């Protein structure tokens, strides 16, 4: 799976850069980062148990972001070289501008992943922290090792044609830069900025239409019913369901605590009778008591399968009968077992969604406020992220729950969406969406800060970043799509969801909705209250501090200094 993603990334990089050296640098640093990340995760297994999905997901995300981060820095390095810059200075400016954007983009991804700890589910915590660790490694390599490799490569990253143009006109800053932008990005940006409202409405309509299936979203934990039909697990599941009913694969365990009852056995019989008459129950086995005779277990067979909504309703119905049973017998009941545990975990994940969003989005908004020094741009970025997530969830429901185009994506059996997917996907998509937001809008801010008109700044920044963002999105989608070949339903669904989210966010939100909104907002997009501007620390993401300071004009000397200088000259004579 990883090999497919690497090969696809290599093809895209060669097409984008037209240079094997430039294409090889992101791949080299990405593979090195993955090696370090896998080594760290393997070492961690000596101290704690990790799920089988944790290393796979960490590799998937680490590979994608490592290639993307190196891609942005190498692209900026090439632009600086083509503008006539010295290789050493070009490397410094690339790291000082694109590298700063990479650092903040990586922080947003880490925030989204590390924020999974607030959910309180151990498997999500370990998956989030492992993936966040690989992202941190990718950022560190992009900011340290990659500049060193650029120093070795020098102008060879331009390819033969680029080196020939640079040699022919080493001081040309405008023409080569425009050539690096590519006419396609400029034409698209000018089309969007010329008619922002139609483009905005069309892009919004596409995402809202894709999000419609999310209204039928059903969550559950995986069982053998969603395994491939030719697997032994699925065949055993089908045989048991056919012979004993679908509920045989997901029995419920009902615990009767009759310690406070006058007649524990009578109380257990009463509970058994009540349960047997409950709608949705196929059968209830006689109570089995412990040695003390005060606690009993009753096995309940539902009429529905473990992942069906009817079973969830039955668990709620049985638990709702507890007050009446306690009043009649003095005994208390509890519904447990693997099926009930899965249902409770799904409910826990759903309840944790709001606080998780509050933590992640709140921290990321503060980070984006520091980067862009604007109030509206972080809010706009968050709104675009929500549209991307809604459209992604809709696509996941259509493919994995409804079965639309399932054969195309290797989905052999439909069923409820895995409960852990929404909250995990939100963390990943938020980080990736903010990546493209940072990379694209920082170029717009750079143009605006350097004196461009707001509308022209959108076009200039978009032209500088569109080609690279396009390549990055295609690479990420290719890497994530490779995991559709995984046998694990969780990995398969996450791979599809991340690939879809990457394409939706990069091409619909960031390349259409963002320039349209930036055009409509004009200078208001960069508004920041003066009191807040004074409080925020200065972050030079535009690279202004890298420019050489202008020489101070000679001023009038003080009389004492002039006299002292004259005396010195006289003494010297």
PDB file of N, CA, C and O in Angstrom, residues 5 9 44 82 117 145 247 258 281 307 311 337 372 380 382 397 402 434 471 490 501 526 551 568:
ATOM      1  N   UNK A   5       1.557   4.447  -2.961  1.00  0.00           N
ATOM      2  CA  UNK A   5       1.530   5.881  -2.690  1.00  0.00           C
ATOM      3  C   UNK A   5       2.844   6.557  -3.046  1.00  0.00           C
ATOM      4  O   UNK A   5       2.857   7.661  -3.601  1.00  0.00           O
ATOM      5  N   UNK A   9       3.375   9.406  -5.866  1.00  0.00           N
ATOM      6  CA  UNK A   9       3.984  10.685  -5.487  1.00  0.00           C
ATOM      7  C   UNK A   9       5.189  10.993  -6.361  1.00  0.00           C
ATOM      8  O   UNK A   9       5.409  12.141  -6.760  1.00  0.00           O
ATOM      9  N   UNK A  44       8.091   1.910  21.088  1.00  0.00           N
ATOM     10  CA  UNK A  44       7.016   2.151  22.057  1.00  0.00           C
ATOM     11  C   UNK A  44       6.268   0.875  22.398  1.00  0.00           C
ATOM     12  O   UNK A  44       5.695   0.751  23.486  1.00  0.00           O
ATOM     13  N   UNK A  82      15.234  30.755  -9.508  1.00  0.00           N
ATOM     14  CA  UNK A  82      14.829  31.260 -10.814  1.00  0.00           C
ATOM     15  C   UNK A  82      14.725  32.773 -10.828  1.00  0.00           C
ATOM     16  O   UNK A  82      14.759  33.393 -11.894  1.00  0.00           O
ATOM     17  N   UNK A 117      -6.847  13.015  22.600  1.00  0.00           N
ATOM     18  CA  UNK A 117      -6.722  12.556  23.987  1.00  0.00           C
ATOM     19  C   UNK A 117      -7.911  12.990  24.839  1.00  0.00           C
ATOM     20  O   UNK A 117      -8.197  12.350  25.852  1.00  0.00           O
ATOM     21  N   UNK A 145      17.131  18.835   7.844  1.00  0.00           N
ATOM     22  CA  UNK A 145      17.844  18.028   6.854  1.00  0.00           C
ATOM     23  C   UNK A 145      17.625  18.539   5.433  1.00  0.00           C
ATOM     24  O   UNK A 145      18.568  18.584   4.629  1.00  0.00           O
ATOM     25  N   UNK A 247     -29.471 -12.364  16.037  1.00  0.00           N
ATOM     26  CA  UNK A 247     -29.084 -11.942  17.373  1.00  0.00           C
ATOM     27  C   UNK A 247     -28.127 -12.889  18.061  1.00  0.00           C
ATOM     28  O   UNK A 247     -27.511 -12.527  19.075  1.00  0.00           O
ATOM     29  N   UNK A 258     -29.447  -8.981  43.028  1.00  0.00           N
ATOM     30  CA  UNK A 258     -30.607  -9.200  43.909  1.00  0.00           C
ATOM     31  C   UNK A 258     -30.210  -9.255  45.366  1.00  0.00           C
ATOM     32  O   UNK A 258     -30.932  -9.839  46.195  1.00  0.00           O
ATOM     33  N   UNK A 281     -36.769  -8.908  21.711  1.00  0.00           N
ATOM     34  CA  UNK A 281     -36.053 -10.022  22.325  1.00  0.00           C
ATOM     35  C   UNK A 281     -36.533 -11.323  21.704  1.00  0.00           C
ATOM     36  O   UNK A 281     -37.737 -11.620  21.704  1.00  0.00           O
ATOM     37  N   UNK A 307     -24.977  -5.021  14.912  1.00  0.00           N
ATOM     38  CA  UNK A 307     -24.704  -3.681  14.385  1.00  0.00           C
ATOM     39  C   UNK A 307     -25.958  -2.965  13.905  1.00  0.00           C
ATOM     40  O   UNK A 307     -25.851  -1.868  13.341  1.00  0.00           O
ATOM     41  N   UNK A 311     -30.998  -3.241  17.664  1.00  0.00           N
ATOM     42  CA  UNK A 311     -30.301  -3.750  18.849  1.00  0.00           C
ATOM     43  C   UNK A 311     -29.954  -2.611  19.794  1.00  0.00           C
ATOM     44  O   UNK A 311     -30.061  -2.750  21.023  1.00  0.00           O
ATOM     45  N   UNK A 337     -21.958  -6.919  28.132  1.00  0.00           N
ATOM     46  CA  UNK A 337     -21.585  -7.806  27.047  1.00  0.00           C
ATOM     47  C   UNK A 337     -20.910  -7.021  25.929  1.00  0.00           C
ATOM     48  O   UNK A 337     -20.949  -5.784  25.902  1.00  0.00           O
ATOM     49  N   UNK A 372      -1.918  34.829  10.319  1.00  0.00           N
ATOM     50  CA  UNK A 372      -2.485  35.747   9.326  1.00  0.00           C
ATOM     51  C   UNK A 372      -2.760  37.144   9.867  1.00  0.00           C
ATOM     52  O   UNK A 372      -3.034  38.062   9.083  1.00  0.00           O
ATOM     53  N   UNK A 380     -13.118  32.096   8.325  1.00  0.00           N
ATOM     54  CA  UNK A 380     -13.409  31.587   6.988  1.00  0.00           C
ATOM     55  C   UNK A 380     -12.783  30.206   6.776  1.00  0.00           C
ATOM     56  O   UNK A 380     -13.396  29.314   6.187  1.00  0.00           O
ATOM     57  N   UNK A 382     -12.199  27.970   9.052  1.00  0.00           N
ATOM     58  CA  UNK A 382     -12.959  26.984   9.817  1.00  0.00           C
ATOM     59  C   UNK A 382     -14.266  26.637   9.121  1.00  0.00           C
ATOM     60  O   UNK A 382     -14.680  25.470   9.085  1.00  0.00           O
ATOM     61  N   UNK A 397     -20.739   7.789   3.734  1.00  0.00           N
ATOM     62  CA  UNK A 397     -22.038   7.120   3.901  1.00  0.00           C
ATOM     63  C   UNK A 397     -22.489   6.513   2.573  1.00  0.00           C
ATOM     64  O   UNK A 397     -22.964   5.362   2.521  1.00  0.00           O
ATOM     65  N   UNK A 402     -24.276   2.889   2.045  1.00  0.00           N
ATOM     66  CA  UNK A 402     -25.263   2.628   0.995  1.00  0.00           C
ATOM     67  C   UNK A 402     -24.735   1.694  -0.082  1.00  0.00           C
ATOM     68  O   UNK A 402     -25.521   1.086  -0.803  1.00  0.00           O
ATOM     69  N   UNK A 434      -6.126  22.941   7.191  1.00  0.00           N
ATOM     70  CA  UNK A 434      -5.363  24.108   7.599  1.00  0.00           C
ATOM     71  C   UNK A 434      -4.002  24.155   6.900  1.00  0.00           C
ATOM     72  O   UNK A 434      -3.425  25.224   6.699  1.00  0.00           O
ATOM     73  N   UNK A 471      -0.303  19.808  -6.762  1.00  0.00           N
ATOM     74  CA  UNK A 471       0.566  18.631  -6.693  1.00  0.00           C
ATOM     75  C   UNK A 471       0.479  17.979  -5.318  1.00  0.00           C
ATOM     76  O   UNK A 471       0.410  16.742  -5.198  1.00  0.00           O
ATOM     77  N   UNK A 490     -11.472  -0.384   9.095  1.00  0.00           N
ATOM     78  CA  UNK A 490     -11.185   0.945   9.636  1.00  0.00           C
ATOM     79  C   UNK A 490     -10.149   1.661   8.779  1.00  0.00           C
ATOM     80  O   UNK A 490     -10.333   2.823   8.412  1.00  0.00           O
ATOM     81  N   UNK A 501     -11.548  13.876   1.354  1.00  0.00           N
ATOM     82  CA  UNK A 501     -11.448  15.164   2.049  1.00  0.00           C
ATOM     83  C   UNK A 501     -10.345  16.025   1.460  1.00  0.00           C
ATOM     84  O   UNK A 501     -10.497  17.245   1.332  1.00  0.00           O
ATOM     85  N   UNK A 526      -8.182  41.390   5.901  1.00  0.00           N
ATOM     86  CA  UNK A 526      -6.967  41.529   6.697  1.00  0.00           C
ATOM     87  C   UNK A 526      -7.181  42.441   7.910  1.00  0.00           C
ATOM     88  O   UNK A 526      -6.215  42.895   8.528  1.00  0.00           O
ATOM     89  N   UNK A 551      21.251  50.655   3.831  1.00  0.00           N
ATOM     90  CA  UNK A 551      22.324  51.418   4.490  1.00  0.00           C
ATOM     91  C   UNK A 551      21.794  52.760   4.965  1.00  0.00           C
ATOM     92  O   UNK A 551      21.070  53.451   4.243  1.00  0.00           O
ATOM     93  N   UNK A 568      42.376  63.900  15.433  1.00  0.00           N
ATOM     94  CA  UNK A 568      43.023  62.625  15.129  1.00  0.00           C
ATOM     95  C   UNK A 568      43.781  62.701  13.826  1.00  0.00           C
ATOM     96  O   UNK A 568      44.906  62.239  13.712  1.00  0.00           O
TER      97      UNK A 568
END
